[in-house]
Coordinates of C-alpha atoms in Angstrom, one line a residue:
M23 CA 103.3 51.2 102.1
S24 CA 103.0 51.6 98.4
A25 CA 100.8 54.4 97.0
P26 CA 97.8 53.3 95.0
A27 CA 97.3 54.3 91.4
A28 CA 95.7 57.7 90.8
V29 CA 92.9 56.1 88.8
R30 CA 91.3 52.6 89.2
N31 CA 90.2 51.0 85.9
V32 CA 87.1 48.9 86.5
S33 CA 84.7 47.1 84.2
E34 CA 81.2 48.2 83.7
R35 CA 80.0 45.1 85.5
E36 CA 82.2 45.8 88.6
A37 CA 80.9 49.4 88.6
R38 CA 77.3 48.2 88.6
Q39 CA 78.1 45.7 91.4
V40 CA 79.6 48.4 93.6
A41 CA 76.6 50.7 93.1
E42 CA 74.1 47.8 93.7
A43 CA 75.9 46.8 96.9
A44 CA 75.5 50.3 98.3
R45 CA 71.8 50.3 97.8
E46 CA 69.4 49.6 100.7
Q47 CA 68.3 46.2 99.6
G48 CA 65.0 45.8 101.4
W49 CA 61.8 47.8 102.0
Q50 CA 61.0 47.6 105.6
K51 CA 58.5 50.5 105.5
P52 CA 55.9 51.6 103.0
S53 CA 56.7 54.1 100.3
F54 CA 54.1 56.2 98.5
A55 CA 56.4 56.8 95.5
K56 CA 57.4 53.2 95.2
E57 CA 53.8 52.1 95.1
L58 CA 53.1 54.8 92.5
F59 CA 55.6 53.4 90.1
L60 CA 54.0 49.9 90.7
G61 CA 50.6 51.3 89.6
R62 CA 49.2 51.6 93.1
F63 CA 47.9 55.0 94.2
R64 CA 48.2 54.7 98.0
L65 CA 46.6 58.0 98.9
D66 CA 46.3 56.7 102.5
L67 CA 50.1 57.1 103.0
I68 CA 50.0 60.9 102.5
H69 CA 46.4 61.8 103.4
P70 CA 45.4 63.2 105.8
Y71 CA 48.4 65.6 105.4
P72 CA 50.8 64.8 108.2
Q73 CA 51.4 67.5 110.8
P74 CA 54.3 68.2 113.1
E75 CA 54.0 68.1 116.9
P76 CA 53.0 71.4 118.6
E77 CA 56.3 71.4 120.5
A78 CA 58.3 71.0 117.3
V79 CA 56.3 73.9 115.8
A80 CA 57.0 76.2 118.7
K81 CA 60.7 75.4 118.7
G82 CA 61.0 75.8 114.9
E83 CA 59.0 79.0 114.7
A84 CA 61.1 80.6 117.5
F85 CA 64.3 79.8 115.6
L86 CA 62.9 81.0 112.3
A87 CA 62.2 84.3 113.9
R88 CA 65.8 84.7 115.1
L89 CA 67.1 83.5 111.8
R90 CA 64.9 85.9 109.9
D91 CA 66.2 88.8 111.9
F92 CA 69.8 87.6 111.3
C93 CA 69.3 87.3 107.6
A94 CA 67.8 90.8 107.4
T95 CA 70.5 92.5 109.5
R96 CA 73.7 90.4 109.3
I97 CA 73.9 88.7 106.0
D98 CA 75.1 91.0 103.2
G99 CA 74.1 89.1 100.1
P100 CA 75.4 91.7 97.6
G101 CA 78.7 91.9 99.5
I102 CA 79.1 88.1 99.4
E103 CA 78.5 88.1 95.7
R104 CA 80.9 91.0 95.1
E105 CA 83.7 89.7 97.3
A106 CA 83.1 86.0 96.5
R107 CA 83.4 85.2 100.2
I108 CA 81.2 84.9 103.3
P109 CA 82.6 87.2 105.9
D110 CA 84.1 85.5 109.0
E111 CA 81.9 87.6 111.2
T112 CA 78.8 86.3 109.4
I113 CA 79.9 82.7 110.0
R114 CA 80.6 83.4 113.6
G115 CA 77.2 84.9 114.0
L116 CA 75.6 81.8 112.5
K117 CA 77.4 79.7 115.0
E118 CA 76.2 82.0 117.9
I119 CA 72.5 81.6 117.0
G120 CA 72.9 77.8 116.6
A121 CA 72.4 77.6 112.9
F122 CA 75.2 75.0 112.5
G123 CA 73.4 72.8 115.0
M124 CA 69.9 72.9 113.6
K125 CA 69.7 69.1 112.9
I126 CA 71.8 68.1 115.9
D127 CA 69.9 66.8 119.0
E128 CA 69.7 69.0 122.0
E129 CA 71.6 66.5 124.1
Y130 CA 74.7 67.1 122.0
G131 CA 74.3 70.9 122.1
G132 CA 72.2 71.4 119.0
L133 CA 68.8 72.8 118.4
G134 CA 67.1 69.5 117.6
L135 CA 64.9 71.0 114.8
T136 CA 62.7 68.7 112.8
Q137 CA 63.4 68.1 109.1
V138 CA 60.4 70.3 108.3
Y139 CA 61.8 73.3 110.1
Y140 CA 65.4 72.7 109.1
N141 CA 64.3 72.9 105.5
R142 CA 62.2 76.0 106.1
A143 CA 65.3 77.6 107.7
L144 CA 67.4 76.7 104.6
A145 CA 64.7 78.1 102.3
L146 CA 64.8 81.4 104.3
V147 CA 68.5 81.8 104.5
G148 CA 69.0 80.9 100.9
T149 CA 67.0 84.0 99.9
A150 CA 69.5 86.1 101.8
S151 CA 72.5 84.3 100.2
A152 CA 72.5 81.1 98.3
A153 CA 76.1 80.6 99.3
V154 CA 75.2 80.8 103.0
G155 CA 72.5 78.3 102.5
A156 CA 74.9 75.9 100.8
L157 CA 77.4 76.4 103.7
L158 CA 74.8 75.3 106.3
S159 CA 73.4 72.5 104.1
A160 CA 76.7 71.0 103.3
H161 CA 77.7 71.1 107.0
Q162 CA 74.5 69.4 108.3
S163 CA 72.9 67.4 105.4
I164 CA 76.0 65.6 104.2
G165 CA 78.8 66.6 106.5
V166 CA 79.7 65.1 109.8
P167 CA 76.4 65.5 111.8
Q168 CA 74.0 63.4 109.6
P169 CA 76.1 60.3 109.1
L170 CA 77.1 60.3 112.8
K171 CA 73.5 60.8 113.8
M172 CA 72.5 57.7 111.8
F173 CA 75.6 55.4 112.0
G174 CA 78.0 56.8 114.6
T175 CA 78.8 55.3 118.0
E176 CA 77.8 57.0 121.2
E177 CA 81.5 57.8 121.8
Q178 CA 81.7 59.5 118.3
K179 CA 78.6 61.5 118.8
K180 CA 79.8 62.8 122.2
A181 CA 83.2 63.6 120.7
F182 CA 82.1 65.4 117.5
L183 CA 78.5 66.5 117.5
P184 CA 78.9 69.2 120.2
R185 CA 81.7 70.7 118.2
C186 CA 79.6 70.6 115.0
A187 CA 76.7 72.2 116.8
R188 CA 78.6 75.4 117.9
T189 CA 82.2 75.7 116.8
D190 CA 83.3 73.4 114.0
I191 CA 82.4 73.4 110.3
S192 CA 82.2 70.1 108.5
A193 CA 82.6 68.9 104.9
F194 CA 81.9 65.8 102.9
L195 CA 84.6 64.4 100.6
L196 CA 83.7 61.7 98.1
T197 CA 84.3 63.1 94.6
E198 CA 87.8 62.8 93.0
P199 CA 89.2 64.5 89.9
D200 CA 88.4 61.4 87.8
V201 CA 85.6 59.9 89.9
G202 CA 82.1 61.4 90.0
S203 CA 79.0 59.2 90.1
D204 CA 81.0 56.0 89.5
P205 CA 82.4 55.3 93.0
A206 CA 83.8 51.9 91.9
R207 CA 86.8 53.9 90.5
L208 CA 87.4 55.7 93.8
A209 CA 91.2 55.8 94.3
T210 CA 91.8 57.5 97.7
S211 CA 93.2 54.8 100.0
A212 CA 93.0 54.1 103.7
V213 CA 95.6 51.5 104.6
P214 CA 95.4 49.9 108.1
D215 CA 98.5 50.5 110.2
G216 CA 98.3 49.4 113.8
E217 CA 95.5 51.3 115.5
D218 CA 95.3 53.8 112.6
Y219 CA 94.5 54.1 109.0
V220 CA 96.8 56.0 106.6
L221 CA 95.0 58.1 104.0
D222 CA 96.4 59.0 100.6
G223 CA 94.6 60.6 97.7
V224 CA 93.0 63.7 96.2
K225 CA 89.4 64.9 96.6
L226 CA 87.7 67.4 94.4
W227 CA 84.8 69.9 94.9
T228 CA 84.9 69.7 98.6
T229 CA 82.1 72.1 99.6
N230 CA 83.1 73.8 102.9
G231 CA 86.5 72.0 102.6
V232 CA 88.5 75.3 102.5
I233 CA 87.2 76.4 105.9
A234 CA 86.3 73.0 107.5
D235 CA 87.4 71.8 110.8
L236 CA 86.1 68.2 110.4
L237 CA 85.8 66.1 107.3
V238 CA 83.8 63.0 106.3
V239 CA 86.2 61.2 103.9
M240 CA 85.3 58.2 101.7
A241 CA 88.4 56.1 101.1
R242 CA 89.1 52.6 99.9
V243 CA 90.5 50.1 102.5
P244 CA 92.5 47.3 100.8
K245 CA 91.3 43.8 101.7
S246 CA 93.8 42.0 103.9
E247 CA 93.9 39.6 106.9
G248 CA 91.5 41.0 109.5
H249 CA 90.2 43.7 107.2
Q250 CA 87.3 43.1 104.8
G251 CA 88.2 46.2 103.0
G252 CA 86.0 48.3 100.6
I253 CA 85.0 52.0 100.5
T254 CA 84.8 53.2 104.1
A255 CA 83.8 56.4 105.8
F256 CA 86.0 58.3 108.3
V257 CA 85.8 61.4 110.4
V258 CA 89.1 63.3 109.8
E259 CA 90.5 66.4 111.6
A260 CA 91.0 68.9 108.8
A261 CA 94.2 70.2 110.6
S262 CA 95.8 66.8 110.5
E263 CA 99.4 66.6 109.3
G264 CA 99.5 65.7 105.6
I265 CA 96.3 67.5 104.6
T266 CA 96.6 70.3 102.1
V267 CA 93.8 72.4 100.6
E268 CA 95.5 73.0 97.3
N269 CA 92.9 75.3 95.6
R270 CA 89.8 77.3 96.4
N271 CA 87.5 76.7 93.4
A272 CA 85.5 79.4 91.7
F273 CA 82.2 79.0 89.9
M274 CA 79.6 80.8 87.8
G275 CA 77.3 81.0 90.8
L276 CA 77.4 80.5 94.6
R277 CA 80.5 82.8 94.6
G278 CA 80.9 82.7 98.3
L279 CA 81.2 78.9 98.3
E280 CA 84.2 77.6 100.1
N281 CA 84.8 74.7 97.8
G282 CA 88.3 73.3 97.1
V283 CA 90.7 70.5 96.2
T284 CA 92.1 68.6 99.2
R285 CA 95.1 66.3 99.1
F286 CA 95.9 63.6 101.7
H287 CA 99.4 62.4 102.0
Q288 CA 100.2 59.8 104.7
V289 CA 97.4 61.2 106.9
R290 CA 97.0 59.1 110.1
V291 CA 93.4 58.6 111.2
P292 CA 92.5 56.7 114.4
A293 CA 90.5 53.5 113.9
G294 CA 88.0 55.0 116.3
N295 CA 87.1 57.7 113.7
R296 CA 85.8 55.1 111.3
I297 CA 82.0 55.4 110.8
G298 CA 80.4 52.0 110.6
A299 CA 82.2 48.9 109.3
E300 CA 84.8 48.7 106.6
G301 CA 83.1 48.6 103.2
A302 CA 80.0 50.4 104.4
G303 CA 81.0 53.9 103.3
L304 CA 78.8 54.1 100.2
K305 CA 75.8 52.7 101.9
I306 CA 76.3 55.3 104.6
A307 CA 76.6 58.0 102.0
L308 CA 73.5 57.0 100.1
T309 CA 71.4 56.5 103.3
T310 CA 72.5 59.9 104.6
L311 CA 71.4 61.4 101.3
N312 CA 67.9 60.0 101.6
T313 CA 67.0 62.9 103.8
G314 CA 70.0 65.1 103.1
R315 CA 68.8 65.6 99.5
L316 CA 65.7 67.4 100.9
S317 CA 67.8 70.4 101.7
L318 CA 68.4 71.2 98.1
P319 CA 64.7 71.4 97.0
A320 CA 64.1 73.4 100.2
A321 CA 66.4 76.1 98.9
C322 CA 64.5 75.8 95.6
V323 CA 61.2 76.6 97.4
G324 CA 62.8 79.8 98.7
A325 CA 63.9 80.7 95.3
G326 CA 60.5 80.1 93.8
K327 CA 58.9 82.3 96.4
W328 CA 61.4 85.1 95.7
C329 CA 60.7 84.7 91.9
L330 CA 57.0 85.1 92.5
K331 CA 57.4 88.2 94.6
V332 CA 59.6 89.9 92.1
A333 CA 57.5 88.8 89.1
R334 CA 54.3 90.1 90.8
Q335 CA 55.8 93.5 91.8
W336 CA 57.6 94.1 88.5
S337 CA 54.8 93.0 86.3
A338 CA 52.4 95.4 88.0
A339 CA 54.9 98.4 87.6
R340 CA 56.0 97.8 84.1
E341 CA 53.6 98.8 81.3
Q342 CA 53.6 97.9 77.6
W343 CA 51.0 99.0 75.1
G344 CA 48.9 100.8 77.7
R345 CA 48.6 97.9 80.1
P346 CA 50.8 96.3 82.9
V347 CA 52.8 93.5 81.4
A348 CA 51.1 91.0 83.7
E349 CA 47.8 91.6 81.8
H350 CA 49.5 90.3 78.6
E351 CA 48.9 86.6 78.2
A352 CA 52.5 85.8 77.2
V353 CA 53.8 87.2 80.6
G354 CA 50.8 86.2 82.6
S355 CA 51.3 82.5 81.8
K356 CA 54.8 82.7 83.1
I357 CA 53.6 84.2 86.4
A358 CA 51.0 81.5 86.7
F359 CA 53.7 78.9 86.1
I360 CA 55.9 80.3 88.8
A361 CA 53.0 80.6 91.3
A362 CA 51.6 77.1 90.7
T363 CA 55.0 75.4 90.6
T364 CA 56.2 77.1 93.8
F365 CA 53.0 75.9 95.6
A366 CA 53.5 72.3 94.4
L367 CA 57.2 72.3 95.2
E368 CA 56.6 73.5 98.7
A369 CA 54.0 70.7 99.1
V370 CA 56.5 68.1 97.9
V371 CA 59.2 69.3 100.2
D372 CA 57.0 69.7 103.3
L373 CA 55.3 66.4 102.8
S374 CA 58.5 64.5 102.3
S375 CA 60.1 66.3 105.3
Q376 CA 57.2 65.5 107.6
M377 CA 57.3 61.8 106.5
A378 CA 61.0 61.8 107.3
D379 CA 60.3 63.2 110.8
E380 CA 57.6 60.6 111.4
D381 CA 59.9 57.8 110.2
R382 CA 56.9 55.7 109.3
N383 CA 57.7 55.6 105.6
D384 CA 60.7 54.8 103.5
I385 CA 61.3 58.1 101.6
R386 CA 64.3 57.2 99.6
I387 CA 62.3 57.7 96.3
E388 CA 60.3 60.7 97.6
A389 CA 63.5 62.6 98.6
A390 CA 65.1 61.8 95.3
L391 CA 62.0 62.9 93.3
A392 CA 61.9 66.1 95.4
K393 CA 65.5 66.8 94.5
L394 CA 64.9 66.1 90.8
F395 CA 61.7 68.0 90.5
G396 CA 62.9 70.9 92.6
S397 CA 66.2 71.4 90.8
E398 CA 64.6 71.3 87.4
A399 CA 61.5 73.4 88.3
S400 CA 63.5 76.1 90.1
W401 CA 65.8 76.5 87.2
L402 CA 62.9 77.0 84.9
M403 CA 61.3 79.5 87.3
A404 CA 64.5 81.5 87.5
D405 CA 64.8 81.5 83.7
E406 CA 61.2 82.7 83.3
L407 CA 61.8 85.5 85.8
V408 CA 64.8 86.7 83.8
Q409 CA 62.6 86.7 80.7
I410 CA 59.8 88.6 82.5
R411 CA 62.4 91.2 83.5
G412 CA 63.7 91.5 80.0
G413 CA 67.0 93.4 79.6
R414 CA 66.9 94.2 83.3
G415 CA 66.9 90.4 84.1
F416 CA 70.2 90.1 82.2
E417 CA 71.6 93.2 84.0
T418 CA 73.5 92.7 87.3
A419 CA 72.0 94.1 90.5
E420 CA 75.0 96.3 90.9
S421 CA 74.5 97.9 87.5
L422 CA 70.8 98.4 88.1
A423 CA 71.6 100.2 91.3
A424 CA 74.3 102.4 89.7
R425 CA 71.7 103.8 87.3
G426 CA 69.1 104.4 89.9
E427 CA 66.8 101.3 89.7
R428 CA 66.0 98.6 92.2
A429 CA 68.9 96.2 92.5
V430 CA 67.1 92.9 91.7
P431 CA 69.7 90.1 91.3
A432 CA 67.7 88.0 88.8
E433 CA 70.7 87.0 86.7
Q434 CA 72.5 86.0 89.9
L435 CA 69.6 83.7 90.9
L436 CA 69.9 82.0 87.5
R437 CA 73.6 81.4 88.0
D438 CA 73.1 80.3 91.6
M439 CA 70.3 77.8 90.8
R440 CA 72.1 76.2 87.8
I441 CA 74.3 74.0 90.1
N442 CA 71.2 72.4 91.6
R443 CA 70.8 70.2 88.5
I444 CA 74.3 68.8 89.2
F445 CA 74.7 69.0 93.0
E446 CA 74.1 65.8 95.1
G447 CA 73.4 63.7 92.0
S448 CA 73.0 65.3 88.5
T449 CA 69.6 65.1 86.9
E450 CA 70.8 62.3 84.7
I451 CA 72.1 60.3 87.7
M452 CA 68.9 60.9 89.6
H453 CA 66.9 59.5 86.7
L454 CA 69.0 56.3 86.8
L455 CA 68.9 56.1 90.6
I456 CA 65.2 56.6 90.9
A457 CA 64.5 54.2 87.9
R458 CA 66.5 51.5 89.7
E459 CA 64.4 51.8 92.8
A460 CA 61.2 52.0 90.7
V461 CA 61.9 48.7 89.0
D462 CA 63.2 47.0 92.2
A463 CA 60.0 44.9 92.6
H464 CA 60.4 43.6 89.0
L465 CA 64.1 42.8 89.4
S466 CA 63.4 41.0 92.7
V467 CA 61.2 38.5 91.0
A468 CA 62.4 38.4 87.5
G469 CA 66.0 39.8 87.6
D470 CA 67.6 36.4 87.1
L471 CA 65.6 35.9 83.9
I472 CA 67.5 38.8 82.2
D473 CA 70.8 38.3 83.9
P474 CA 73.2 36.6 81.4
D475 CA 75.3 35.1 84.1
T476 CA 72.6 33.1 85.9
T477 CA 72.3 29.4 85.5
L478 CA 69.4 27.7 83.8
G479 CA 68.2 26.5 87.1
D480 CA 68.1 30.0 88.5
K481 CA 66.3 31.2 85.5
A482 CA 63.7 28.4 85.9
R483 CA 63.1 29.4 89.5
A484 CA 62.9 33.0 88.6
G485 CA 60.4 32.2 85.9
A486 CA 58.2 30.5 88.4
R487 CA 58.4 33.5 90.8
A488 CA 57.7 36.0 88.1
G489 CA 54.8 34.0 86.8
G490 CA 53.1 34.1 90.2
F491 CA 53.9 37.8 90.8
Y492 CA 52.6 39.0 87.4
A493 CA 49.6 36.8 87.5
R494 CA 48.5 38.7 90.6
W495 CA 49.8 42.1 89.7
L496 CA 48.9 42.7 86.0
P497 CA 45.1 42.3 86.3
K498 CA 45.1 45.1 88.9
L499 CA 46.5 47.6 86.3
V500 CA 43.5 47.3 84.1
A501 CA 40.9 49.2 86.1
G502 CA 40.8 51.3 89.3
P503 CA 39.2 54.2 91.2
G504 CA 40.5 56.7 88.7
Q505 CA 37.8 55.5 86.3
L506 CA 35.0 56.1 88.7
P507 CA 33.5 59.6 88.5
R508 CA 32.8 59.9 92.2
S509 CA 36.3 58.7 93.5
Y510 CA 38.1 61.1 95.8
A511 CA 35.0 63.2 96.1
E512 CA 36.2 64.6 99.5
F513 CA 38.7 66.6 97.5
G514 CA 36.0 68.6 95.8
P515 CA 37.2 70.4 92.6
L516 CA 40.6 68.6 92.9
A517 CA 39.1 65.1 92.8
G518 CA 39.5 64.9 89.0
H519 CA 43.2 65.5 89.3
L520 CA 43.6 62.6 91.8
R521 CA 41.6 60.4 89.5
Y522 CA 44.1 61.3 86.7
V523 CA 47.0 60.4 89.0
E524 CA 45.5 57.0 89.8
R525 CA 45.0 56.3 86.1
G526 CA 48.5 57.7 85.4
A527 CA 50.1 55.4 88.0
R528 CA 48.6 52.3 86.4
K529 CA 49.5 53.5 82.9
L530 CA 53.1 54.1 84.1
A531 CA 53.3 50.6 85.6
R532 CA 52.0 49.1 82.4
S533 CA 54.5 51.1 80.3
T534 CA 57.4 50.0 82.5
F535 CA 56.3 46.3 82.3
Y536 CA 56.0 46.5 78.5
A537 CA 59.5 48.0 78.2
M538 CA 61.0 45.4 80.4
S539 CA 59.4 42.7 78.4
R540 CA 60.6 44.3 75.2
W541 CA 64.2 45.1 76.1
Q542 CA 64.9 42.8 79.0
G543 CA 68.6 43.0 79.8
R544 CA 69.0 46.0 77.6
M545 CA 66.6 48.0 79.6
E546 CA 69.4 49.7 81.6
T547 CA 70.8 51.1 78.4
K548 CA 67.5 52.9 77.5
Q549 CA 68.3 55.9 79.7
N550 CA 66.1 58.3 77.9
F551 CA 63.1 56.0 78.3
L552 CA 63.9 55.5 82.0
A553 CA 64.3 59.3 82.4
R554 CA 60.8 59.9 81.0
I555 CA 59.4 57.2 83.3
V556 CA 60.9 58.9 86.3
D557 CA 59.7 62.4 85.1
I558 CA 56.2 61.0 84.9
G559 CA 56.5 59.7 88.4
A560 CA 57.8 63.1 89.6
E561 CA 54.8 64.9 88.1
L562 CA 52.3 62.4 89.6
F563 CA 53.9 62.7 93.0
A564 CA 53.9 66.5 92.8
M565 CA 50.2 66.6 91.7
S566 CA 49.4 64.3 94.7
A567 CA 51.3 66.4 97.1
A568 CA 49.7 69.7 95.8
C569 CA 46.2 68.3 96.1
V570 CA 46.7 66.9 99.6
R571 CA 48.3 70.1 100.8
A572 CA 45.5 72.3 99.3
E573 CA 42.8 70.1 100.9
H574 CA 44.6 70.4 104.3
L575 CA 44.8 74.2 104.0
A576 CA 41.1 74.3 102.9
A577 CA 40.2 72.2 106.0
T578 CA 42.1 74.4 108.4
G579 CA 40.7 77.7 106.9
D580 CA 44.2 78.9 106.0
H581 CA 44.0 80.3 102.5
G582 CA 42.0 77.3 101.4
Q583 CA 40.3 78.8 98.4
E584 CA 43.6 80.2 97.0
A585 CA 45.4 76.9 97.8
R586 CA 42.8 75.0 95.7
Q587 CA 43.2 77.4 92.9
L588 CA 47.0 77.0 93.0
A589 CA 46.8 73.2 93.1
D590 CA 44.3 73.1 90.3
A591 CA 46.5 75.3 88.1
F592 CA 49.5 73.2 88.8
C593 CA 47.7 70.0 88.1
R594 CA 46.4 71.3 84.8
Q595 CA 50.0 72.4 83.8
S596 CA 51.4 69.1 85.0
R597 CA 48.9 67.0 83.2
V598 CA 49.9 68.6 79.9
R599 CA 53.6 67.7 80.6
T600 CA 52.7 64.2 81.7
D601 CA 50.6 63.5 78.6
E602 CA 53.5 64.6 76.5
L603 CA 56.0 62.4 78.4
F604 CA 53.7 59.4 78.0
A605 CA 53.6 60.1 74.2
R606 CA 57.4 60.4 74.0
L607 CA 57.9 57.0 75.7
W608 CA 57.3 55.5 72.3
T609 CA 57.4 58.3 69.8
N610 CA 60.8 60.0 70.1
T611 CA 64.2 60.6 68.3
D612 CA 66.3 58.4 70.6
G613 CA 67.4 56.0 67.8
S614 CA 68.5 58.8 65.3
D615 CA 70.1 60.8 68.1
H616 CA 72.2 57.7 69.1
R617 CA 73.3 57.3 65.5
L618 CA 74.3 60.9 65.2
T619 CA 76.2 60.8 68.5
K620 CA 78.2 57.9 67.2
A621 CA 79.0 59.9 64.1
V622 CA 80.2 62.9 66.1
M623 CA 82.4 60.8 68.4
A624 CA 83.8 58.9 65.4
G625 CA 85.2 62.2 64.1
S626 CA 83.3 62.2 60.8
L627 CA 81.7 65.6 61.6
T628 CA 84.7 67.6 62.6
W629 CA 84.2 69.7 59.5
M630 CA 81.2 71.2 61.4
E631 CA 83.7 72.8 63.8
A632 CA 85.5 74.9 61.2
G633 CA 85.3 78.7 61.4
I634 CA 85.7 79.2 65.1
V635 CA 88.5 80.2 67.5
D636 CA 88.9 78.1 70.6
T637 CA 90.4 80.4 73.2
A638 CA 90.9 77.7 75.9
P639 CA 94.6 77.0 76.4
D640 CA 95.9 73.5 76.0
G641 CA 96.0 71.3 79.1
P642 CA 94.7 68.1 80.5
W643 CA 90.9 67.6 80.6
I644 CA 91.3 65.9 84.0
A645 CA 93.9 67.1 86.5
D646 CA 96.5 64.6 87.7
A647 CA 95.6 63.1 91.0
T648 CA 98.6 60.9 91.7
P649 CA 99.0 60.4 95.4
G650 CA 102.0 62.0 97.0
P651 CA 103.1 65.1 99.0
S652 CA 101.6 68.4 98.0
R653 CA 103.7 70.9 96.1
R654 CA 101.2 73.7 96.6
E655 CA 100.4 76.3 99.3
N656 CA 97.8 75.2 101.8
V657 CA 94.8 77.6 101.5
H658 CA 92.9 76.1 104.4
R659 CA 91.6 78.9 106.6
P660 CA 89.4 77.7 109.5
V661 CA 87.0 80.4 110.9
R662 CA 87.5 80.8 114.7

């Protein structure tokens, strides 16, 4: 068998086709966020605020109590930061209390927690150590348990899920040294050979890969007689012959992360370990991420709560010019931002998680918006906390303790949270992914009109379909409940914000339609425009979730007045951001920025780089990933 090339060169069209084929093509269930982008404010899909079953609450709260005690007594966050490693005894303890089986059904030895309580557990453990939170999340949200739960055979579930619940750690391997968000270029191969597949290739940034026992590996099966081929998912034993963990990577944050580089050389994997059909790997990965992405904003909720606690306590203790700093408007506005944003983010995550548990809605857009909104908002909150703390925010916890002050790791939080804007789809990729889903209805009826490869006959039929769709749809964007002063009156003081959301949804849909009419086939190149469209949708979704959650808390008598105050403050802040985003749809610097970028890349501005010293040594920008035997020491170290 000949080894594949280390890098696959593919055209832009092929890359788009691969990504499009991996999408869930249909919409079998309703989606609040999808309707929002179409200008339809379907409040009935999220209100009344959905609630978990009492049995699920009892089970979840019981585990949270055990986990809280474990976090307080057996997770040494400063030690993990200092040593850049999670102690083996901590990992073994997490296994003992069932933390690795939170999302695995009880029949396979897991705890069978709901998505709501799984996310609350991650928010809790992440405040003890973000690295431990990442360990548990990577194992269950994208590692072996989730894809097997959704796509595995009963035999596979019985073979692997009990191990994942109690003893084995799993990892997910998709990224390669020269392959990130463009899976069409994926080069790792899985060549059929009798009853096995033979894997060759190199995977990068394998979170948990250094200590994993089981791997989910995405590899390309060549098309041949009896094999349809394509990117395919496999469960692989990490101790298999031919697997070498060549490096344990180190990062600016999450210093305890067991993330590495893994090489496969002639690794034999039984055909029975294939998840789903050949060619279904990317669809499995993306479907898994629909709910798996919720774990990341869950951790962001925990970070926001911690920021609020520290900001409150510090701002009451620190005085400037005769008053606590919280009483100065410049600091007070930062505290208000942290408080309001944390409330809204928790509403978004809890709402999306409960919808995932009920399985009545398609939450692919909601989960993606939660990840986007959470990662961006938590980074801002961490940055504001550092600013509130001043010089102490820049100082390490260890240094603070050494000179006798409370060891508040604000700068560590900033470093730990930064990766969330890159993990599981960077902000830029999330913008494009959500935008594609947001315009799906338009492409379904009018896509052939802007596709240069369609025939005149197809364009004519598409024109007829589009004419009928838009004749029915466009008039509904002119007026709606958001213009009536008594709409949503049951929400009391928050009703005005929901009317704003309803008006904003229609304006968003009109803006999208106008842009498609203006740019047609070039719409996909207008990435900054699409990003603003998505960011508007995220703000509208967050406002909706905040108001619905506040009204639920008010109805149940649980901090209702304070919840309404938080929701009102968030909506006021969000409306300012949303109005600015709407204005920037058409008044921006995109054109001049593009021209300047071309000048930079053409080399005509290299004179600007004079007067510096570049201390980085020479070397390749991207490491060689040519398949073959490893020449490096295997640093794989499973935790027993």
